[in-house]
Amino acid sequence: MFRADLHCHTVFSDGTLTPQQLLHLAKEVGLSGISITDHDTIEAYSQAPAIAKKLGILLGSGVEFSCIFQKMSVHILAYDFDLNSPAITNLCAQHQQRRTCRNKAILERLSRLGMSISEEELFSIGEKTVGRPHIAKLMVEKGYVDSIKEAFNRYIGDGKPCYEPGEGISVQQTLDVIHQGKGKAFIAHPHLLDHSRKIKELLKYPFDGIECHYAKFPPEQERRWIQIAKERGWLVSGGSDFHGSVKEYIQLGCSWVDEETFYKIFQHLI
Ligand code: AMP
Ligand code: ZN
Ligand code: FE
Ligand code: FE
């Protein structure tokens, strides 16, 4: 049976597996296709195509862009774009700059509360997209909090005392870039958005699809989004949002998509 995972992360953002490890795991669990969707970087695609080819896994381009829409955090998945598109690579570069400034501001806020972490400590992680998950991990290692969850809930989660929104790149700009790069733009995990007026506004933008199947939510929460996609003539996608605890990968399989869905989204496999 054909199954594809269209949402997963590697060490190039906040996942724990390298592209090599992720693709081998995908093969092991029997996936036929995959799209790697790191936050704000396509760096995994410097390695992934050769490995996927060797393993016989179909690979479609992907990335998960962070946006701010009316002060609400929105993630947009881009698929099937040209990996050499200057528009896409420039937006990734803009995100890296945004993150450098924003991480610095978050560290300053933490340090004011007696939880100092130096920029060197954060950057020594050496990954491409560094963000709050990495800061949270250091907070645990340094004994400031007991868990990553506590770090988010008490300090760095949206709206918490050490939160910094950063520059904030708009939905409109992100959609323009994805379309310039000949890609398709999907609203990621809409189930996580919880402001109905803003959602209504968001749905007026020219998306190509919605990530209706999302592993962390039960199927009954998908219906609303499938209906919305249908009304607009948009595509439906699905993915695990796997960040790397290997033993849970199979459990996340409820969100993998079938062959028809895969080929509707990916017309230019790598
Ligand atoms: P950033 O991109 O730096 O804003 O960090 C956002 C990422 O942090 C999300 O994509 C999640 O992977 C992770 N995250 C957000 N909220 C939480 C939370 N409450 N607990 C653990 N991880 C979280
Ligand atoms: Zn993530
Ligand atoms: Fe996301
Ligand atoms: Fe994700």
Short mmCIF file of N, CA and C in Angstrom, two decimals, residues 17-175:
data_model
loop_
_atom_site.label_atom_id
_atom_site.label_comp_id
_atom_site.label_asym_id
_atom_site.label_seq_id
_atom_site.Cartn_x
_atom_site.Cartn_y
_atom_site.Cartn_z
N LEU A 17 16.63 13.66 14.06
CA LEU A 17 17.27 12.75 13.11
C LEU A 17 17.89 13.52 11.94
N THR A 18 18.97 12.99 11.40
CA THR A 18 19.54 13.56 10.18
C THR A 18 18.64 13.13 9.02
N PRO A 19 18.76 13.80 7.86
CA PRO A 19 17.97 13.35 6.70
C PRO A 19 18.20 11.86 6.42
N GLN A 20 19.44 11.44 6.55
CA GLN A 20 19.80 10.02 6.33
C GLN A 20 19.01 9.11 7.28
N GLN A 21 19.01 9.45 8.56
CA GLN A 21 18.30 8.62 9.55
C GLN A 21 16.79 8.65 9.31
N LEU A 22 16.27 9.83 8.99
CA LEU A 22 14.83 9.96 8.77
C LEU A 22 14.40 9.12 7.55
N LEU A 23 15.17 9.20 6.47
CA LEU A 23 14.79 8.47 5.26
C LEU A 23 14.91 6.96 5.47
N HIS A 24 15.91 6.53 6.23
CA HIS A 24 16.02 5.10 6.53
C HIS A 24 14.83 4.64 7.38
N LEU A 25 14.43 5.47 8.33
CA LEU A 25 13.27 5.13 9.15
C LEU A 25 12.01 5.05 8.29
N ALA A 26 11.86 6.02 7.37
CA ALA A 26 10.70 6.03 6.48
C ALA A 26 10.64 4.73 5.67
N LYS A 27 11.80 4.31 5.21
CA LYS A 27 11.89 3.05 4.43
C LYS A 27 11.48 1.87 5.31
N GLU A 28 12.02 1.86 6.52
CA GLU A 28 11.75 0.77 7.46
C GLU A 28 10.26 0.61 7.76
N VAL A 29 9.56 1.74 7.92
CA VAL A 29 8.13 1.66 8.25
C VAL A 29 7.27 1.51 7.00
N GLY A 30 7.91 1.43 5.84
CA GLY A 30 7.18 1.11 4.61
C GLY A 30 6.61 2.27 3.84
N LEU A 31 7.13 3.49 4.06
CA LEU A 31 6.63 4.64 3.30
C LEU A 31 7.15 4.59 1.86
N SER A 32 6.30 5.01 0.92
CA SER A 32 6.72 5.09 -0.49
C SER A 32 7.16 6.49 -0.86
N GLY A 33 6.64 7.50 -0.13
CA GLY A 33 6.98 8.89 -0.46
C GLY A 33 7.13 9.72 0.79
N ILE A 34 7.83 10.85 0.64
CA ILE A 34 8.05 11.72 1.79
C ILE A 34 8.33 13.15 1.32
N SER A 35 7.97 14.12 2.16
CA SER A 35 8.44 15.48 1.96
C SER A 35 9.01 15.92 3.31
N ILE A 36 10.25 16.39 3.31
CA ILE A 36 10.88 16.89 4.54
C ILE A 36 10.53 18.37 4.64
N THR A 37 9.96 18.76 5.77
CA THR A 37 9.46 20.14 5.90
C THR A 37 10.06 20.83 7.11
N ASP A 38 11.37 21.04 7.07
CA ASP A 38 12.02 21.73 8.18
C ASP A 38 11.50 23.16 8.29
N HIS A 39 11.60 23.73 9.49
CA HIS A 39 11.20 25.12 9.70
C HIS A 39 12.17 26.06 8.99
N ASP A 40 11.65 26.81 8.03
CA ASP A 40 12.37 27.95 7.44
C ASP A 40 13.72 27.61 6.80
N THR A 41 13.93 26.36 6.42
CA THR A 41 15.16 26.01 5.70
C THR A 41 14.93 24.81 4.78
N ILE A 42 15.64 24.82 3.65
CA ILE A 42 15.57 23.67 2.73
C ILE A 42 16.93 22.95 2.70
N GLU A 43 17.72 23.20 3.73
CA GLU A 43 19.09 22.65 3.77
C GLU A 43 19.12 21.11 3.71
N ALA A 44 18.09 20.46 4.22
CA ALA A 44 18.06 18.98 4.21
C ALA A 44 18.13 18.45 2.78
N TYR A 45 17.69 19.28 1.82
CA TYR A 45 17.68 18.83 0.42
C TYR A 45 19.06 18.86 -0.22
N SER A 46 20.08 19.30 0.53
CA SER A 46 21.44 19.16 0.01
C SER A 46 21.89 17.70 0.15
N GLN A 47 21.23 16.94 1.02
CA GLN A 47 21.60 15.53 1.23
C GLN A 47 20.51 14.55 0.79
N ALA A 48 19.26 14.95 1.02
CA ALA A 48 18.15 13.99 0.91
C ALA A 48 17.97 13.33 -0.46
N PRO A 49 18.08 14.08 -1.58
CA PRO A 49 17.75 13.44 -2.86
C PRO A 49 18.57 12.17 -3.16
N ALA A 50 19.86 12.22 -2.91
CA ALA A 50 20.70 11.05 -3.22
C ALA A 50 20.31 9.85 -2.34
N ILE A 51 20.02 10.12 -1.08
CA ILE A 51 19.66 9.04 -0.15
C ILE A 51 18.31 8.43 -0.52
N ALA A 52 17.33 9.33 -0.83
CA ALA A 52 15.99 8.86 -1.19
C ALA A 52 16.05 7.99 -2.45
N LYS A 53 16.87 8.42 -3.38
CA LYS A 53 17.00 7.68 -4.63
C LYS A 53 17.54 6.27 -4.36
N LYS A 54 18.56 6.20 -3.54
CA LYS A 54 19.17 4.92 -3.20
C LYS A 54 18.17 3.98 -2.52
N LEU A 55 17.32 4.58 -1.68
CA LEU A 55 16.35 3.77 -0.94
C LEU A 55 15.08 3.50 -1.74
N GLY A 56 14.93 4.18 -2.88
CA GLY A 56 13.71 4.01 -3.68
C GLY A 56 12.50 4.68 -3.05
N ILE A 57 12.72 5.80 -2.35
CA ILE A 57 11.60 6.57 -1.79
C ILE A 57 11.37 7.82 -2.65
N LEU A 58 10.11 8.09 -2.98
CA LEU A 58 9.81 9.30 -3.75
C LEU A 58 9.93 10.51 -2.84
N LEU A 59 10.62 11.55 -3.34
CA LEU A 59 10.88 12.73 -2.51
C LEU A 59 10.31 13.97 -3.21
N GLY A 60 9.47 14.71 -2.48
CA GLY A 60 8.94 15.97 -3.00
C GLY A 60 9.46 17.11 -2.15
N SER A 61 9.72 18.27 -2.78
CA SER A 61 10.29 19.38 -2.02
C SER A 61 9.28 19.90 -0.98
N GLY A 62 9.80 20.36 0.15
CA GLY A 62 8.94 20.88 1.21
C GLY A 62 9.68 21.78 2.18
N VAL A 63 8.94 22.66 2.82
CA VAL A 63 9.48 23.52 3.88
C VAL A 63 8.28 24.06 4.67
N GLU A 64 8.48 24.33 5.96
CA GLU A 64 7.40 24.89 6.79
C GLU A 64 7.80 26.29 7.23
N PHE A 65 7.11 27.28 6.64
CA PHE A 65 7.45 28.67 6.96
C PHE A 65 6.63 29.18 8.15
N SER A 66 7.31 29.93 9.03
CA SER A 66 6.63 30.58 10.16
C SER A 66 6.15 31.95 9.69
N CYS A 67 4.90 32.28 10.02
CA CYS A 67 4.36 33.61 9.67
C CYS A 67 3.63 34.17 10.87
N ILE A 68 3.43 35.49 10.81
CA ILE A 68 2.57 36.13 11.80
C ILE A 68 1.40 36.74 11.04
N PHE A 69 0.19 36.40 11.47
CA PHE A 69 -1.02 36.93 10.85
C PHE A 69 -1.88 37.55 11.95
N GLN A 70 -2.02 38.87 11.92
CA GLN A 70 -2.77 39.60 12.95
C GLN A 70 -2.34 39.13 14.35
N LYS A 71 -1.05 39.12 14.55
CA LYS A 71 -0.41 38.73 15.83
C LYS A 71 -0.59 37.25 16.18
N MET A 72 -1.16 36.48 15.26
CA MET A 72 -1.34 35.04 15.50
C MET A 72 -0.26 34.30 14.72
N SER A 73 0.34 33.30 15.36
CA SER A 73 1.37 32.52 14.69
C SER A 73 0.72 31.53 13.73
N VAL A 74 1.13 31.57 12.47
CA VAL A 74 0.57 30.66 11.46
C VAL A 74 1.74 29.97 10.75
N HIS A 75 1.65 28.65 10.60
CA HIS A 75 2.67 27.93 9.83
C HIS A 75 2.13 27.60 8.45
N ILE A 76 2.94 27.84 7.43
CA ILE A 76 2.53 27.54 6.06
C ILE A 76 3.50 26.52 5.47
N LEU A 77 2.94 25.42 4.99
CA LEU A 77 3.77 24.39 4.34
C LEU A 77 3.84 24.70 2.85
N ALA A 78 5.03 24.68 2.30
CA ALA A 78 5.21 24.84 0.86
C ALA A 78 5.64 23.49 0.30
N TYR A 79 5.04 23.11 -0.83
CA TYR A 79 5.38 21.84 -1.47
C TYR A 79 5.64 22.03 -2.95
N ASP A 80 6.41 21.13 -3.49
CA ASP A 80 6.58 20.99 -4.94
C ASP A 80 7.17 22.23 -5.61
N PHE A 81 7.90 23.03 -4.84
CA PHE A 81 8.53 24.22 -5.41
C PHE A 81 9.89 23.84 -6.00
N ASP A 82 10.43 24.79 -6.75
CA ASP A 82 11.75 24.62 -7.35
C ASP A 82 12.81 24.89 -6.26
N LEU A 83 13.60 23.88 -5.95
CA LEU A 83 14.61 24.02 -4.87
C LEU A 83 15.65 25.08 -5.19
N ASN A 84 15.79 25.44 -6.47
CA ASN A 84 16.77 26.47 -6.84
C ASN A 84 16.15 27.86 -6.96
N SER A 85 14.89 27.99 -6.59
CA SER A 85 14.22 29.28 -6.72
C SER A 85 14.88 30.33 -5.81
N PRO A 86 15.34 31.46 -6.39
CA PRO A 86 15.93 32.51 -5.55
C PRO A 86 14.91 33.07 -4.56
N ALA A 87 13.63 33.12 -4.95
CA ALA A 87 12.61 33.65 -4.05
C ALA A 87 12.56 32.81 -2.77
N ILE A 88 12.58 31.49 -2.94
CA ILE A 88 12.52 30.59 -1.77
C ILE A 88 13.80 30.69 -0.94
N THR A 89 14.95 30.64 -1.59
CA THR A 89 16.20 30.68 -0.82
C THR A 89 16.36 32.03 -0.11
N ASN A 90 15.90 33.11 -0.76
CA ASN A 90 15.97 34.43 -0.09
C ASN A 90 15.07 34.49 1.13
N LEU A 91 13.89 33.89 1.03
CA LEU A 91 12.99 33.92 2.20
C LEU A 91 13.60 33.10 3.35
N CYS A 92 14.20 31.97 3.01
CA CYS A 92 14.87 31.17 4.05
C CYS A 92 15.96 32.00 4.73
N ALA A 93 16.72 32.75 3.92
CA ALA A 93 17.80 33.58 4.48
C ALA A 93 17.22 34.68 5.38
N GLN A 94 16.10 35.26 4.94
CA GLN A 94 15.46 36.30 5.76
C GLN A 94 15.01 35.73 7.11
N HIS A 95 14.52 34.49 7.08
CA HIS A 95 14.12 33.84 8.34
C HIS A 95 15.32 33.61 9.26
N GLN A 96 16.46 33.26 8.68
CA GLN A 96 17.63 33.00 9.54
C GLN A 96 18.04 34.29 10.25
N GLN A 97 17.98 35.40 9.52
CA GLN A 97 18.29 36.71 10.13
C GLN A 97 17.29 37.07 11.21
N ARG A 98 16.02 36.87 10.89
CA ARG A 98 14.94 37.14 11.85
C ARG A 98 15.19 36.36 13.13
N ARG A 99 15.55 35.08 12.97
CA ARG A 99 15.74 34.21 14.13
C ARG A 99 16.95 34.63 14.96
N THR A 100 18.02 35.06 14.29
CA THR A 100 19.21 35.49 15.03
C THR A 100 18.85 36.64 15.97
N CYS A 101 18.13 37.65 15.45
CA CYS A 101 17.72 38.79 16.28
C CYS A 101 16.76 38.36 17.38
N ARG A 102 15.81 37.55 17.00
CA ARG A 102 14.78 37.16 17.95
C ARG A 102 15.34 36.27 19.07
N ASN A 103 16.21 35.34 18.70
CA ASN A 103 16.81 34.48 19.73
C ASN A 103 17.58 35.32 20.74
N LYS A 104 18.29 36.33 20.21
CA LYS A 104 19.06 37.22 21.09
C LYS A 104 18.12 37.91 22.08
N ALA A 105 16.99 38.39 21.58
CA ALA A 105 16.03 39.07 22.45
C ALA A 105 15.46 38.12 23.51
N ILE A 106 15.20 36.88 23.12
CA ILE A 106 14.68 35.90 24.08
C ILE A 106 15.73 35.62 25.16
N LEU A 107 17.00 35.48 24.74
CA LEU A 107 18.08 35.21 25.71
C LEU A 107 18.22 36.38 26.69
N GLU A 108 18.05 37.60 26.17
CA GLU A 108 18.14 38.77 27.06
C GLU A 108 17.03 38.74 28.11
N ARG A 109 15.84 38.39 27.67
CA ARG A 109 14.72 38.32 28.63
C ARG A 109 14.96 37.23 29.67
N LEU A 110 15.47 36.09 29.23
CA LEU A 110 15.74 35.00 30.17
C LEU A 110 16.82 35.41 31.17
N SER A 111 17.83 36.10 30.66
CA SER A 111 18.93 36.48 31.54
C SER A 111 18.48 37.46 32.62
N ARG A 112 17.51 38.31 32.25
CA ARG A 112 16.96 39.24 33.25
C ARG A 112 16.25 38.49 34.37
N LEU A 113 15.78 37.29 34.07
CA LEU A 113 15.13 36.47 35.12
C LEU A 113 16.12 35.49 35.75
N GLY A 114 17.42 35.74 35.50
CA GLY A 114 18.45 34.91 36.15
C GLY A 114 18.74 33.60 35.45
N MET A 115 18.24 33.45 34.22
CA MET A 115 18.51 32.20 33.48
C MET A 115 19.40 32.53 32.30
N SER A 116 20.69 32.66 32.56
CA SER A 116 21.54 33.12 31.47
C SER A 116 21.99 31.96 30.58
N ILE A 117 21.91 32.23 29.30
CA ILE A 117 22.41 31.31 28.26
C ILE A 117 23.12 32.22 27.27
N SER A 118 24.35 31.90 26.92
CA SER A 118 25.07 32.79 26.01
C SER A 118 24.70 32.47 24.56
N GLU A 119 24.90 33.48 23.70
CA GLU A 119 24.63 33.25 22.28
C GLU A 119 25.52 32.13 21.74
N GLU A 120 26.75 32.07 22.27
CA GLU A 120 27.69 31.02 21.82
C GLU A 120 27.11 29.64 22.13
N GLU A 121 26.55 29.50 23.34
CA GLU A 121 25.98 28.20 23.71
C GLU A 121 24.87 27.81 22.74
N LEU A 122 24.06 28.80 22.38
CA LEU A 122 22.94 28.51 21.48
C LEU A 122 23.45 28.19 20.07
N PHE A 123 24.38 29.00 19.59
CA PHE A 123 24.84 28.79 18.21
C PHE A 123 25.75 27.58 18.06
N SER A 124 26.33 27.15 19.20
CA SER A 124 27.20 25.97 19.11
C SER A 124 26.40 24.72 18.75
N ILE A 125 25.07 24.83 18.86
CA ILE A 125 24.22 23.71 18.42
C ILE A 125 24.48 23.45 16.94
N GLY A 126 24.77 24.53 16.22
CA GLY A 126 25.25 24.38 14.85
C GLY A 126 24.20 24.03 13.82
N GLU A 127 22.94 23.98 14.21
CA GLU A 127 21.92 23.64 13.23
C GLU A 127 21.50 24.87 12.43
N LYS A 128 20.79 24.62 11.36
CA LYS A 128 20.46 25.72 10.46
C LYS A 128 19.39 26.64 11.08
N THR A 129 18.25 26.05 11.41
CA THR A 129 17.18 26.85 11.99
C THR A 129 17.15 26.66 13.49
N VAL A 130 17.63 27.66 14.22
CA VAL A 130 17.66 27.56 15.68
C VAL A 130 16.51 28.39 16.24
N GLY A 131 15.77 27.81 17.18
CA GLY A 131 14.62 28.52 17.72
C GLY A 131 14.33 28.13 19.15
N ARG A 132 13.09 28.35 19.53
CA ARG A 132 12.71 28.11 20.93
C ARG A 132 12.92 26.67 21.40
N PRO A 133 12.70 25.65 20.56
CA PRO A 133 12.95 24.29 21.06
C PRO A 133 14.39 24.11 21.53
N HIS A 134 15.34 24.75 20.82
CA HIS A 134 16.76 24.62 21.20
C HIS A 134 17.02 25.39 22.50
N ILE A 135 16.40 26.56 22.64
CA ILE A 135 16.55 27.35 23.86
C ILE A 135 15.98 26.54 25.04
N ALA A 136 14.81 25.94 24.81
CA ALA A 136 14.17 25.15 25.87
C ALA A 136 15.07 24.00 26.31
N LYS A 137 15.72 23.37 25.34
CA LYS A 137 16.59 22.24 25.66
C LYS A 137 17.77 22.70 26.54
N LEU A 138 18.34 23.85 26.19
CA LEU A 138 19.44 24.39 27.00
C LEU A 138 18.95 24.77 28.41
N MET A 139 17.73 25.28 28.49
CA MET A 139 17.18 25.64 29.81
C MET A 139 17.07 24.40 30.70
N VAL A 140 16.72 23.26 30.09
CA VAL A 140 16.65 22.01 30.86
C VAL A 140 18.06 21.58 31.26
N GLU A 141 18.98 21.61 30.28
CA GLU A 141 20.37 21.18 30.56
C GLU A 141 21.01 22.01 31.66
N LYS A 142 20.69 23.30 31.70
CA LYS A 142 21.29 24.18 32.69
C LYS A 142 20.54 24.18 34.01
N GLY A 143 19.49 23.38 34.08
CA GLY A 143 18.75 23.21 35.33
C GLY A 143 17.79 24.35 35.67
N TYR A 144 17.48 25.20 34.68
CA TYR A 144 16.56 26.30 34.96
C TYR A 144 15.11 25.82 35.03
N VAL A 145 14.82 24.76 34.28
CA VAL A 145 13.48 24.15 34.30
C VAL A 145 13.67 22.64 34.26
N ASP A 146 12.58 21.92 34.60
CA ASP A 146 12.68 20.46 34.61
C ASP A 146 12.38 19.83 33.26
N SER A 147 11.64 20.55 32.43
CA SER A 147 11.27 19.95 31.14
C SER A 147 11.08 21.03 30.08
N ILE A 148 11.10 20.59 28.83
CA ILE A 148 10.88 21.50 27.69
C ILE A 148 9.48 22.11 27.81
N LYS A 149 8.56 21.27 28.22
CA LYS A 149 7.18 21.73 28.40
C LYS A 149 7.12 22.88 29.41
N GLU A 150 7.83 22.72 30.51
CA GLU A 150 7.84 23.78 31.53
C GLU A 150 8.47 25.07 30.96
N ALA A 151 9.53 24.91 30.16
CA ALA A 151 10.17 26.08 29.55
C ALA A 151 9.17 26.87 28.72
N PHE A 152 8.38 26.16 27.91
CA PHE A 152 7.38 26.84 27.08
C PHE A 152 6.24 27.40 27.94
N ASN A 153 5.71 26.56 28.83
CA ASN A 153 4.53 26.98 29.60
C ASN A 153 4.81 28.17 30.52
N ARG A 154 6.02 28.22 31.07
CA ARG A 154 6.29 29.29 32.04
C ARG A 154 7.01 30.49 31.44
N TYR A 155 7.85 30.25 30.42
CA TYR A 155 8.73 31.34 29.98
C TYR A 155 8.68 31.72 28.50
N ILE A 156 8.81 30.74 27.62
CA ILE A 156 9.03 31.15 26.22
C ILE A 156 7.89 30.81 25.26
N GLY A 157 6.81 30.21 25.78
CA GLY A 157 5.64 29.95 24.93
C GLY A 157 5.02 31.27 24.49
N ASP A 158 4.17 31.24 23.48
CA ASP A 158 3.52 32.46 22.96
C ASP A 158 2.89 33.24 24.10
N GLY A 159 3.24 34.50 24.20
CA GLY A 159 2.63 35.39 25.21
C GLY A 159 3.22 35.27 26.61
N LYS A 160 4.16 34.36 26.83
CA LYS A 160 4.76 34.20 28.17
C LYS A 160 5.85 35.27 28.37
N PRO A 161 6.33 35.43 29.63
CA PRO A 161 7.20 36.58 29.94
C PRO A 161 8.48 36.72 29.09
N CYS A 162 9.05 35.63 28.63
CA CYS A 162 10.28 35.75 27.85
C CYS A 162 10.04 35.54 26.35
N TYR A 163 8.78 35.57 25.96
CA TYR A 163 8.44 35.39 24.53
C TYR A 163 8.78 36.66 23.75
N GLU A 164 9.28 36.47 22.57
CA GLU A 164 9.52 37.59 21.65
C GLU A 164 8.97 37.16 20.29
N PRO A 165 8.07 37.93 19.71
CA PRO A 165 7.53 37.51 18.41
C PRO A 165 8.56 37.64 17.29
N GLY A 166 9.51 38.57 17.45
CA GLY A 166 10.48 38.78 16.38
C GLY A 166 9.86 39.60 15.25
N GLU A 167 10.59 39.70 14.17
CA GLU A 167 10.20 40.57 13.05
C GLU A 167 8.82 40.19 12.48
N GLY A 168 8.56 38.90 12.32
CA GLY A 168 7.25 38.47 11.84
C GLY A 168 7.11 38.66 10.34
N ILE A 169 7.11 37.57 9.61
CA ILE A 169 6.98 37.64 8.15
C ILE A 169 5.53 37.33 7.80
N SER A 170 4.96 38.11 6.89
CA SER A 170 3.51 38.02 6.68
C SER A 170 3.10 36.81 5.84
N VAL A 171 1.83 36.46 5.96
CA VAL A 171 1.24 35.39 5.15
C VAL A 171 1.31 35.78 3.67
N GLN A 172 0.98 37.06 3.39
CA GLN A 172 0.97 37.50 1.99
C GLN A 172 2.35 37.33 1.35
N GLN A 173 3.38 37.80 2.05
CA GLN A 173 4.73 37.67 1.49
C GLN A 173 5.10 36.19 1.29
N THR A 174 4.73 35.37 2.27
CA THR A 174 5.08 33.95 2.18
C THR A 174 4.37 33.29 0.99
N LEU A 175 3.10 33.62 0.81
CA LEU A 175 2.35 33.04 -0.33
C LEU A 175 2.96 33.51 -1.65
#
